[in-house]
C-alpha positions in Angstrom: 0.0 0.0 0.0 1.2 3.5 -0.8 2.3 5.5 2.2 0.8 8.7 0.7 -2.9 9.3 1.3 -5.0 9.1 -1.9 -8.6 9.6 -2.9 -8.8 5.9 -3.6 -7.9 5.1 0.0 -10.4 7.7 1.3 -13.2 6.2 -0.8 -12.5 2.7 0.4 -12.4 3.8 4.0 -15.7 5.7 3.5 -17.4 2.6 2.0 -16.1 0.3 4.7 -17.0 2.7 7.5 -20.6 3.3 6.3 -21.3 -0.4 5.8 -19.7 -1.5 9.1 -21.4 1.2 11.2 -24.8 1.5 9.5 -25.3 -1.6 7.4 -25.6 -2.1 3.6 -28.6 0.3 3.3 -26.9 3.3 5.0 -27.8 5.6 2.1 -31.5 4.9 2.8 -31.4 5.3 6.6 -29.1 8.2 7.3 -29.9 11.9 6.8 -28.1 13.3 3.8 -26.4 16.0 5.9 -25.0 13.2 8.2 -23.6 11.3 5.1 -22.0 14.6 3.8 -20.4 15.3 7.2 -19.0 11.8 7.6 -17.6 11.9 4.0 -15.9 15.3 4.7 -14.4 13.9 8.0 -12.8 11.0 6.1 -11.5 13.3 3.3 -10.0 15.6 5.9 -8.5 12.6 7.8 -6.6 11.7 4.6 -5.1 15.2 4.3 -7.5 16.3 1.6 -7.5 20.0 0.7 -10.8 21.6 -0.3 -10.9 22.9 -3.8 -14.6 23.9 -3.9 -17.3 25.2 -1.6 -17.0 24.0 2.0 -19.7 21.7 3.3 -20.4 24.0 6.2 -21.9 26.5 3.8 -24.1 24.0 2.0 -24.8 21.2 4.4 -23.4 18.9 1.7 -26.1 19.9 -0.9 -23.3 21.2 -3.2 -20.5 18.7 -3.7 -17.1 19.7 -2.2 -14.0 18.8 -4.3 -10.9 17.6 -2.5 -7.3 17.1 -3.7 -5.2 14.6 -1.9 -1.4 14.7 -1.3 -0.8 12.4 -4.4 -2.8 14.8 -6.6 -5.9 12.6 -6.8 -9.3 14.2 -6.5 -12.6 13.1 -4.9 -15.9 14.7 -4.2 -18.0 14.7 -1.1 -21.6 15.6 -0.5 -25.0 14.1 0.5 -24.2 11.1 -1.8 -21.0 10.3 0.3 -17.5 10.3 -1.0 -16.8 9.4 -4.7 -14.3 9.7 -7.4 -14.4 9.9 -11.2 -14.0 6.6 -12.9 -10.6 7.8 -14.3 -9.4 8.6 -10.8 -10.6 5.3 -9.4 -8.7 3.5 -12.2 -5.5 5.4 -11.4 -5.9 4.6 -7.7 -6.3 1.0 -8.4 -3.2 1.0 -10.6 -1.2 2.7 -7.8 -2.5 0.1 -5.3 -1.6 -2.8 -7.4 1.9 -1.4 -8.2 2.6 -0.9 -4.5 1.9 -4.6 -3.6 
């Protein structure tokens, strides 16, 4: 595993955290603002830097874009934490190369 935090790592931790804490149907049972706040916490924990509007201004209604130390990008909002398919493919390639 890469020692540098990436959007790929943040997305994986978000998915695992949500399913472990709240079950497979977390997106149906949690308030959208709660989902957005948890996604932002994880992005921050991986040293993400905000490149868009902060969630505190929108309650997660408008996605926040984050850039991670390796240059990868993810978005957070009421949908959770996600990446573009291209970013996910690059993250997977980095993960496989590091093993």
